[in-house]
mmCIF file of C-alpha atoms in Angstrom:
data_model
loop_
_atom_site.group_PDB
_atom_site.id
_atom_site.type_symbol
_atom_site.label_atom_id
_atom_site.label_comp_id
_atom_site.label_asym_id
_atom_site.label_seq_id
_atom_site.Cartn_x
_atom_site.Cartn_y
_atom_site.Cartn_z
ATOM 1 C CA MET A 1 -12.284 0.116 -20.333
ATOM 2 C CA ALA A 2 -15.142 2.572 -19.803
ATOM 3 C CA GLN A 3 -14.568 2.422 -16.055
ATOM 4 C CA LEU A 4 -11.051 3.891 -16.162
ATOM 5 C CA LEU A 5 -11.157 7.390 -14.717
ATOM 6 C CA SER A 6 -7.930 8.383 -16.465
ATOM 7 C CA ASN A 7 -9.843 8.077 -19.760
ATOM 8 C CA THR A 8 -12.853 10.171 -18.785
ATOM 9 C CA CYS A 9 -12.027 12.548 -15.929
ATOM 10 C CA SER A 10 -11.294 15.507 -18.215
ATOM 11 C CA ILE A 11 -14.880 15.510 -19.512
ATOM 12 C CA GLN A 12 -16.705 14.902 -16.215
ATOM 13 C CA SER A 13 -18.410 17.915 -14.648
ATOM 14 C CA VAL A 14 -20.291 15.986 -11.958
ATOM 15 C CA VAL A 15 -19.439 12.924 -9.885
ATOM 16 C CA PRO A 16 -21.134 9.796 -11.270
ATOM 17 C CA GLU A 17 -23.593 8.383 -8.768
ATOM 18 C CA SER A 18 -21.714 5.072 -8.553
ATOM 19 C CA TYR A 19 -18.716 6.885 -7.013
ATOM 20 C CA ILE A 20 -20.595 8.862 -4.338
ATOM 21 C CA MET A 21 -19.800 7.524 -0.879
ATOM 22 C CA PRO A 22 -22.515 7.046 1.753
ATOM 23 C CA PRO A 23 -22.646 10.166 3.993
ATOM 24 C CA GLU A 24 -20.941 8.423 6.918
ATOM 25 C CA ARG A 25 -17.914 7.485 4.762
ATOM 26 C CA ARG A 26 -17.407 10.736 2.863
ATOM 27 C CA PRO A 27 -14.433 12.962 3.714
ATOM 28 C CA GLY A 28 -16.770 15.965 3.549
ATOM 29 C CA GLN A 29 -15.605 19.554 3.829
ATOM 30 C CA HIS A 30 -13.793 19.115 7.129
ATOM 31 C CA VAL A 31 -10.186 20.273 6.849
ATOM 32 C CA VAL A 32 -7.841 17.524 8.048
ATOM 33 C CA PRO A 33 -4.700 18.985 9.642
ATOM 34 C CA SER A 34 -1.234 17.936 8.552
ATOM 35 C CA CYS A 35 0.428 15.787 11.188
ATOM 36 C CA ASN A 36 3.786 17.128 12.293
ATOM 37 C CA THR A 37 4.286 14.326 14.799
ATOM 38 C CA ILE A 38 4.417 11.317 12.464
ATOM 39 C CA PRO A 39 8.068 10.336 12.901
ATOM 40 C CA VAL A 40 10.661 11.164 10.269
ATOM 41 C CA ILE A 41 13.495 8.638 10.531
ATOM 42 C CA ASP A 42 16.953 9.118 9.034
ATOM 43 C CA LEU A 43 18.238 5.720 7.927
ATOM 44 C CA ASP A 44 21.788 7.042 7.842
ATOM 45 C CA GLY A 45 22.219 6.863 11.591
ATOM 46 C CA ASN A 46 23.321 4.745 14.527
ATOM 47 C CA ARG A 47 21.844 1.235 14.244
ATOM 48 C CA ASN A 48 20.718 0.948 17.859
ATOM 49 C CA GLU A 49 19.065 4.362 17.745
ATOM 50 C CA LEU A 50 17.446 3.495 14.406
ATOM 51 C CA ILE A 51 15.927 0.338 15.846
ATOM 52 C CA GLN A 52 14.529 2.246 18.808
ATOM 53 C CA GLU A 53 13.039 4.947 16.563
ATOM 54 C CA ILE A 54 11.474 2.429 14.167
ATOM 55 C CA MET A 55 10.010 0.367 16.985
ATOM 56 C CA LYS A 56 8.525 3.416 18.701
ATOM 57 C CA ALA A 57 7.000 4.711 15.465
ATOM 58 C CA SER A 58 5.660 1.261 14.599
ATOM 59 C CA GLN A 59 4.047 0.888 18.005
ATOM 60 C CA GLU A 60 2.565 4.375 18.324
ATOM 61 C CA TYR A 61 1.623 5.233 14.732
ATOM 62 C CA GLY A 62 2.174 2.237 12.491
ATOM 63 C CA PHE A 63 3.675 4.804 10.090
ATOM 64 C CA PHE A 64 6.876 6.765 9.636
ATOM 65 C CA GLN A 65 8.621 8.679 6.876
ATOM 66 C CA LEU A 66 12.089 7.521 5.878
ATOM 67 C CA ILE A 67 14.819 9.822 4.572
ATOM 68 C CA ASN A 68 18.434 9.177 3.521
ATOM 69 C CA HIS A 69 17.297 5.678 2.598
ATOM 70 C CA GLY A 70 19.779 5.067 -0.225
ATOM 71 C CA VAL A 71 17.385 5.118 -3.189
ATOM 72 C CA SER A 72 18.612 7.996 -5.338
ATOM 73 C CA GLU A 73 16.570 11.148 -5.808
ATOM 74 C CA GLU A 74 16.922 10.708 -9.575
ATOM 75 C CA LEU A 75 15.372 7.226 -9.468
ATOM 76 C CA MET A 76 12.584 8.367 -7.127
ATOM 77 C CA LYS A 77 11.657 11.088 -9.634
ATOM 78 C CA ASP A 78 12.161 8.965 -12.761
ATOM 79 C CA VAL A 79 9.797 6.243 -11.580
ATOM 80 C CA MET A 80 7.129 8.837 -10.813
ATOM 81 C CA VAL A 81 7.502 10.421 -14.265
ATOM 82 C CA VAL A 82 7.151 7.041 -15.975
ATOM 83 C CA ALA A 83 4.134 6.110 -13.833
ATOM 84 C CA LYS A 84 2.359 9.329 -14.834
ATOM 85 C CA GLU A 85 3.263 8.730 -18.477
ATOM 86 C CA PHE A 86 1.550 5.343 -18.329
ATOM 87 C CA PHE A 87 -1.777 6.804 -17.247
ATOM 88 C CA ASP A 88 -1.494 9.466 -19.952
ATOM 89 C CA LEU A 89 -1.242 6.800 -22.671
ATOM 90 C CA PRO A 90 -3.995 6.468 -25.294
ATOM 91 C CA VAL A 91 -6.881 4.173 -24.378
ATOM 92 C CA GLU A 92 -5.806 1.436 -26.767
ATOM 93 C CA GLU A 93 -2.358 1.204 -25.134
ATOM 94 C CA LYS A 94 -3.803 0.788 -21.650
ATOM 95 C CA GLU A 95 -6.514 -1.585 -22.849
ATOM 96 C CA ARG A 96 -3.961 -4.378 -23.207
ATOM 97 C CA PHE A 97 -3.618 -4.541 -19.424
ATOM 98 C CA TYR A 98 -7.152 -3.795 -18.294
ATOM 99 C CA SER A 99 -8.879 -6.807 -16.743
ATOM 100 C CA GLU A 100 -11.601 -7.752 -14.268
ATOM 101 C CA ASP A 101 -9.792 -11.045 -13.639
ATOM 102 C CA PRO A 102 -7.987 -10.888 -10.263
ATOM 103 C CA ASN A 103 -5.706 -13.717 -11.393
ATOM 104 C CA GLN A 104 -4.171 -11.699 -14.231
ATOM 105 C CA THR A 105 -0.558 -11.088 -13.253
ATOM 106 C CA CYS A 106 -0.068 -7.559 -14.614
ATOM 107 C CA ARG A 107 -3.453 -5.924 -14.225
ATOM 108 C CA LEU A 108 -4.872 -2.468 -14.815
ATOM 109 C CA LYS A 109 -8.110 -1.951 -12.918
ATOM 110 C CA THR A 110 -10.232 0.472 -10.955
ATOM 111 C CA SER A 111 -10.950 -1.854 -8.050
ATOM 112 C CA ALA A 112 -10.654 -5.414 -6.810
ATOM 113 C CA ASP A 113 -14.178 -6.298 -8.008
ATOM 114 C CA PHE A 114 -15.842 -3.468 -9.925
ATOM 115 C CA ALA A 115 -18.989 -5.424 -10.791
ATOM 116 C CA LYS A 116 -19.797 -6.358 -7.178
ATOM 117 C CA GLU A 117 -18.953 -3.058 -5.477
ATOM 118 C CA LYS A 118 -21.829 -0.974 -4.162
ATOM 119 C CA VAL A 119 -19.739 2.157 -4.647
ATOM 120 C CA HIS A 120 -16.443 2.676 -6.492
ATOM 121 C CA PHE A 121 -13.287 4.491 -5.459
ATOM 122 C CA TRP A 122 -11.866 7.449 -7.349
ATOM 123 C CA ARG A 123 -8.705 5.869 -8.707
ATOM 124 C CA ASP A 124 -7.144 3.738 -11.421
ATOM 125 C CA ASN A 125 -4.594 1.114 -10.430
ATOM 126 C CA LEU A 126 -1.842 -0.838 -12.173
ATOM 127 C CA ARG A 127 -0.179 -3.589 -10.201
ATOM 128 C CA HIS A 128 2.213 -6.398 -10.938
ATOM 129 C CA PRO A 129 4.714 -8.658 -9.146
ATOM 130 C CA CYS A 130 8.352 -7.661 -9.423
ATOM 131 C CA HIS A 131 10.354 -10.386 -7.694
ATOM 132 C CA PRO A 132 12.110 -12.378 -8.967
ATOM 133 C CA LEU A 133 12.633 -9.630 -11.526
ATOM 134 C CA GLU A 134 13.716 -11.879 -14.416
ATOM 135 C CA GLU A 135 10.524 -13.964 -14.060
ATOM 136 C CA ASN A 136 8.165 -10.975 -14.156
ATOM 137 C CA LEU A 137 9.771 -8.268 -16.295
ATOM 138 C CA GLN A 138 8.426 -9.536 -19.638
ATOM 139 C CA GLN A 139 4.841 -9.183 -18.423
ATOM 140 C CA TRP A 140 5.202 -5.468 -17.650
ATOM 141 C CA PRO A 141 4.191 -2.645 -20.022
ATOM 142 C CA GLU A 142 6.615 -1.873 -22.840
ATOM 143 C CA ASN A 143 5.115 1.577 -23.241
ATOM 144 C CA PRO A 144 6.220 4.073 -21.952
ATOM 145 C CA ALA A 145 9.521 3.019 -23.453
ATOM 146 C CA ARG A 146 11.468 3.342 -20.179
ATOM 147 C CA TYR A 147 8.911 1.496 -18.033
ATOM 148 C CA ARG A 148 10.746 -1.814 -17.682
ATOM 149 C CA GLU A 149 14.158 -0.236 -17.247
ATOM 150 C CA VAL A 150 13.123 2.305 -14.620
ATOM 151 C CA PHE A 151 10.724 0.121 -12.653
ATOM 152 C CA GLY A 152 13.178 -2.767 -12.813
ATOM 153 C CA SER A 153 15.931 -0.724 -11.150
ATOM 154 C CA TYR A 154 13.477 0.816 -8.708
ATOM 155 C CA SER A 155 11.923 -2.488 -7.599
ATOM 156 C CA VAL A 156 15.311 -4.049 -6.832
ATOM 157 C CA GLU A 157 16.406 -1.084 -4.716
ATOM 158 C CA VAL A 158 13.102 -0.753 -2.881
ATOM 159 C CA ARG A 159 12.929 -4.446 -2.091
ATOM 160 C CA ASN A 160 16.446 -4.365 -0.646
ATOM 161 C CA LEU A 161 15.438 -1.342 1.420
ATOM 162 C CA GLY A 162 12.324 -3.112 2.669
ATOM 163 C CA LEU A 163 14.316 -6.162 3.732
ATOM 164 C CA GLN A 164 16.747 -3.859 5.522
ATOM 165 C CA ILE A 165 13.869 -2.311 7.484
ATOM 166 C CA LEU A 166 12.482 -5.748 8.339
ATOM 167 C CA ASP A 167 15.925 -6.780 9.558
ATOM 168 C CA LEU A 168 15.913 -3.808 11.952
ATOM 169 C CA ILE A 169 12.384 -4.672 13.091
ATOM 170 C CA CYS A 170 13.408 -8.295 13.592
ATOM 171 C CA GLU A 171 16.191 -7.204 15.921
ATOM 172 C CA GLY A 172 13.905 -4.728 17.667
ATOM 173 C CA LEU A 173 11.361 -7.452 18.410
ATOM 174 C CA GLY A 174 14.076 -9.769 19.706
ATOM 175 C CA LEU A 175 13.419 -12.400 17.025
ATOM 176 C CA GLU A 176 16.124 -14.754 15.832
ATOM 177 C CA PRO A 177 18.237 -13.359 12.961
ATOM 178 C CA GLY A 178 16.737 -14.138 9.568
ATOM 179 C CA TYR A 179 13.206 -14.651 10.900
ATOM 180 C CA PHE A 180 11.679 -12.807 7.941
ATOM 181 C CA GLU A 181 13.587 -14.790 5.337
ATOM 182 C CA GLY A 182 12.044 -17.623 3.334
ATOM 183 C CA GLY A 183 8.322 -17.626 2.637
ATOM 184 C CA LEU A 184 7.572 -14.589 4.764
ATOM 185 C CA THR A 185 9.323 -12.123 2.448
ATOM 186 C CA GLN A 186 11.963 -13.566 0.162
ATOM 187 C CA SER A 187 9.741 -14.670 -2.703
ATOM 188 C CA GLN A 188 7.197 -11.888 -3.033
ATOM 189 C CA MET A 189 6.979 -8.154 -3.764
ATOM 190 C CA MET A 190 4.207 -6.313 -5.558
ATOM 191 C CA ILE A 191 4.266 -2.828 -7.074
ATOM 192 C CA SER A 192 0.965 -0.969 -7.104
ATOM 193 C CA ILE A 193 0.618 2.339 -8.955
ATOM 194 C CA ASN A 194 -2.401 4.387 -7.933
ATOM 195 C CA HIS A 195 -3.633 7.251 -10.092
ATOM 196 C CA TYR A 196 -6.226 9.621 -8.621
ATOM 197 C CA PRO A 197 -7.525 12.036 -11.299
ATOM 198 C CA PRO A 198 -9.021 15.439 -10.397
ATOM 199 C CA CYS A 199 -12.597 15.100 -9.145
ATOM 200 C CA PRO A 200 -15.488 17.546 -9.670
ATOM 201 C CA ASP A 201 -16.417 17.262 -5.955
ATOM 202 C CA PRO A 202 -13.798 15.601 -3.718
ATOM 203 C CA THR A 203 -16.067 15.891 -0.655
ATOM 204 C CA LEU A 204 -18.250 13.083 -2.034
ATOM 205 C CA VAL A 205 -15.627 10.465 -2.925
ATOM 206 C CA LEU A 206 -12.620 8.567 -1.633
ATOM 207 C CA GLY A 207 -9.542 7.513 -3.556
ATOM 208 C CA LEU A 208 -9.204 4.589 -1.159
ATOM 209 C CA PRO A 209 -11.367 3.759 1.860
ATOM 210 C CA LYS A 210 -10.319 3.358 5.468
ATOM 211 C CA HIS A 211 -8.129 0.261 5.556
ATOM 212 C CA GLY A 212 -4.944 -1.337 6.821
ATOM 213 C CA ASP A 213 -2.613 -2.985 4.317
ATOM 214 C CA PRO A 214 -2.900 -6.798 4.330
ATOM 215 C CA TYR A 215 0.759 -7.568 3.593
ATOM 216 C CA THR A 216 3.945 -7.347 5.684
ATOM 217 C CA LEU A 217 5.417 -3.916 4.890
ATOM 218 C CA THR A 218 4.558 -1.028 2.550
ATOM 219 C CA LEU A 219 6.993 1.532 1.150
ATOM 220 C CA LEU A 220 5.138 4.388 -0.532
ATOM 221 C CA ASN A 221 6.610 6.947 -2.916
ATOM 222 C CA GLN A 222 3.852 9.557 -2.741
ATOM 223 C CA GLY A 223 5.503 12.261 -4.803
ATOM 224 C CA ASP A 224 4.657 15.848 -3.940
ATOM 225 C CA VAL A 225 0.830 15.840 -3.966
ATOM 226 C CA PRO A 226 -0.904 15.306 -0.599
ATOM 227 C CA GLY A 227 -3.818 12.927 -0.138
ATOM 228 C CA LEU A 228 -2.749 10.241 2.352
ATOM 229 C CA GLN A 229 -4.487 10.410 5.738
ATOM 230 C CA VAL A 230 -3.761 8.243 8.797
ATOM 231 C CA LEU A 231 -6.164 7.500 11.651
ATOM 232 C CA LYS A 232 -4.512 8.465 14.934
ATOM 233 C CA ASP A 233 -6.482 8.442 18.198
ATOM 234 C CA GLU A 234 -9.729 8.278 16.204
ATOM 235 C CA GLN A 235 -8.822 11.440 14.269
ATOM 236 C CA TRP A 236 -7.714 11.692 10.634
ATOM 237 C CA VAL A 237 -4.380 13.433 10.113
ATOM 238 C CA ALA A 238 -2.755 14.217 6.765
ATOM 239 C CA VAL A 239 0.713 12.889 5.951
ATOM 240 C CA LYS A 240 2.581 15.792 4.373
ATOM 241 C CA PRO A 241 4.791 14.707 1.448
ATOM 242 C CA LEU A 242 8.514 15.126 2.081
ATOM 243 C CA PRO A 243 11.015 15.418 -0.792
ATOM 244 C CA ASN A 244 12.651 12.103 -1.700
ATOM 245 C CA ALA A 245 11.075 10.276 1.256
ATOM 246 C CA PHE A 246 9.294 6.959 1.615
ATOM 247 C CA VAL A 247 6.201 6.600 3.746
ATOM 248 C CA VAL A 248 6.635 3.258 5.501
ATOM 249 C CA ASN A 249 3.721 1.541 7.154
ATOM 250 C CA ILE A 250 3.323 -1.601 9.188
ATOM 251 C CA ASN A 251 0.931 -4.124 7.628
ATOM 252 C CA HIS A 252 -1.495 -6.637 9.118
ATOM 253 C CA MET A 253 0.890 -9.596 8.824
ATOM 254 C CA LEU A 254 3.552 -7.774 10.831
ATOM 255 C CA GLN A 255 1.030 -6.856 13.519
ATOM 256 C CA ILE A 256 0.079 -10.518 13.822
ATOM 257 C CA ILE A 257 3.650 -11.858 13.772
ATOM 258 C CA SER A 258 4.599 -9.358 16.496
ATOM 259 C CA ASN A 259 1.558 -10.545 18.510
ATOM 260 C CA GLY A 260 0.167 -7.037 18.574
ATOM 261 C CA LYS A 261 3.376 -5.254 19.585
ATOM 262 C CA LEU A 262 3.423 -3.382 16.279
ATOM 263 C CA LYS A 263 0.439 -1.497 14.887
ATOM 264 C CA SER A 264 -1.087 -1.748 11.425
ATOM 265 C CA ALA A 265 -2.716 1.681 11.260
ATOM 266 C CA ASP A 266 -5.841 2.472 9.287
ATOM 267 C CA HIS A 267 -5.421 5.012 6.511
ATOM 268 C CA ARG A 268 -7.331 6.385 3.522
ATOM 269 C CA VAL A 269 -6.786 8.543 0.441
ATOM 270 C CA VAL A 270 -8.659 11.729 -0.439
ATOM 271 C CA VAL A 271 -8.536 13.400 -3.845
ATOM 272 C CA SER A 272 -8.288 16.909 -5.265
ATOM 273 C CA SER A 273 -10.491 18.983 -7.540
ATOM 274 C CA ASN A 274 -7.652 20.495 -9.551
ATOM 275 C CA VAL A 275 -4.646 18.172 -9.600
ATOM 276 C CA ALA A 276 -4.036 14.478 -10.279
ATOM 277 C CA ARG A 277 -2.128 12.439 -7.706
ATOM 278 C CA THR A 278 0.011 9.435 -8.628
ATOM 279 C CA THR A 279 1.668 7.226 -6.012
ATOM 280 C CA ILE A 280 3.800 4.076 -6.142
ATOM 281 C CA ALA A 281 3.356 1.542 -3.353
ATOM 282 C CA SER A 282 5.725 -1.396 -2.956
ATOM 283 C CA PHE A 283 4.297 -4.273 -0.908
ATOM 284 C CA ILE A 284 6.546 -6.903 0.631
ATOM 285 C CA HIS A 285 4.381 -9.892 1.415
ATOM 286 C CA PRO A 286 4.431 -13.607 2.195
ATOM 287 C CA SER A 287 3.970 -16.476 -0.211
ATOM 288 C CA LYS A 288 0.342 -17.573 -0.544
ATOM 289 C CA ASP A 289 0.779 -20.887 1.256
ATOM 290 C CA VAL A 290 2.974 -19.703 4.133
ATOM 291 C CA LEU A 291 1.533 -20.057 7.629
ATOM 292 C CA ILE A 292 1.106 -16.806 9.531
ATOM 293 C CA GLU A 293 0.958 -16.728 13.326
ATOM 294 C CA PRO A 294 2.470 -14.837 16.260
ATOM 295 C CA ALA A 295 6.189 -15.580 16.501
ATOM 296 C CA LYS A 296 6.618 -18.361 19.038
ATOM 297 C CA SER A 297 9.425 -16.538 20.835
ATOM 298 C CA LEU A 298 7.013 -13.661 21.533
ATOM 299 C CA VAL A 299 4.368 -15.931 23.050
ATOM 300 C CA SER A 300 4.322 -17.232 26.610
ATOM 301 C CA GLU A 301 1.895 -18.112 29.386
ATOM 302 C CA ALA A 302 2.008 -14.501 30.507
ATOM 303 C CA ASN A 303 1.727 -13.239 26.922
ATOM 304 C CA PRO A 304 -0.566 -15.682 25.089
ATOM 305 C CA PRO A 305 -1.121 -15.522 21.313
ATOM 306 C CA LEU A 306 -3.685 -12.957 20.195
ATOM 307 C CA TYR A 307 -4.238 -14.415 16.727
ATOM 308 C CA LYS A 308 -4.973 -17.804 15.161
ATOM 309 C CA CYS A 309 -2.681 -19.543 12.667
ATOM 310 C CA PHE A 310 -3.738 -19.210 9.010
ATOM 311 C CA THR A 311 -2.364 -19.090 5.482
ATOM 312 C CA PHE A 312 -1.813 -15.774 3.762
ATOM 313 C CA GLU A 313 -3.951 -16.911 0.810
ATOM 314 C CA ASP A 314 -6.943 -17.571 3.071
ATOM 315 C CA PHE A 315 -6.595 -14.169 4.695
ATOM 316 C CA ILE A 316 -6.530 -12.272 1.393
ATOM 317 C CA ARG A 317 -9.828 -13.862 0.352
ATOM 318 C CA THR A 318 -11.692 -12.466 3.358
ATOM 319 C CA TYR A 319 -9.698 -9.221 3.569
ATOM 320 C CA ILE A 320 -11.036 -7.793 0.300
ATOM 321 C CA ILE A 321 -14.674 -8.448 1.257
ATOM 322 C CA ASP A 322 -14.274 -7.164 4.827
ATOM 323 C CA THR A 323 -12.483 -3.968 3.756
ATOM 324 C CA HIS A 324 -15.122 -3.014 1.187
ATOM 325 C CA GLU A 325 -17.843 -3.637 3.769
ATOM 326 C CA GLY A 326 -16.040 -1.523 6.366
ATOM 327 C CA LYS A 327 -15.307 -4.475 8.677
ATOM 328 C CA ASP A 328 -12.106 -5.156 10.620
ATOM 329 C CA PRO A 329 -10.410 -7.986 8.640
ATOM 330 C CA LEU A 330 -8.455 -9.078 11.736
ATOM 331 C CA GLU A 331 -11.568 -9.587 13.858
ATOM 332 C CA CYS A 332 -12.152 -13.182 12.734
ATOM 333 C CA LEU A 333 -8.523 -14.098 13.453
ATOM 334 C CA MET A 334 -8.428 -12.948 17.040
ATOM 335 C CA ILE A 335 -8.338 -15.529 19.831
ATOM 336 C CA ARG A 336 -10.979 -14.810 22.448
ATOM 337 C CA SER A 337 -10.022 -15.464 26.056
#
């Protein structure tokens, strides 16, 4: 438990050496501008126009912000309050969920493999599966008292929203209706709560490194504290929080299934010296044993497959290592002509 930053950040006056990034990976003192061009998409609109907007954003940025999405403002705020309450719990309450075992279902951690990392990231993380809800709910925290109730309602609504977005993407790609049903999405969704405490010197650390998400689709409730940055045209741009909005980003599996038509954009998280940042990411992802490959209807002699066929479980094994070493996790999957 000594590694949890939420237990020790209030007494730290300097950054521990094990958290200091190599110079080439540090955010430094450079001011990253807010990006006013990352698309903001209103889900309460014409379906054909929605599909066009989502496809354009997914091709050009790999990111967009979603408003009027149907998840109530009250629930968006409630889930954030409860998430913050969890990280404010006494050490002994959180200790029940802390583990270095990646196979633990509901796991509080600082990183994927703290012992093997050369340098650590400035965050604490709680993650757990949430679908099917009735099979996972009893493994979640009981404290704060409203955790299971609020996150249960939230996970159901967010998953339905994610499937709605994938349905629009399916139509936009010209895939057969229901392509993303079954093992590709129906059985799996993970909630990941990131907590980034204030840091004595944010120029030396990263909350999360440059990476693309390894799943299918991410819906992020980032609250009102900035910190997310997206790589666009080799430049970092900050994603300004919008009230009651989700940040939606295309993941690696969707880039592969679309045979490169959609973009899984690299992003990172920077931290603050004076305010904590808590975010709630919902990952829709395939079953471990499902085969991932470019959709056959998108492949032809004129448009050959760009990626090999593989299982999601095999990809996750190499993804964690590659990301921490700063490598492109898709490189080994690409088919060379």
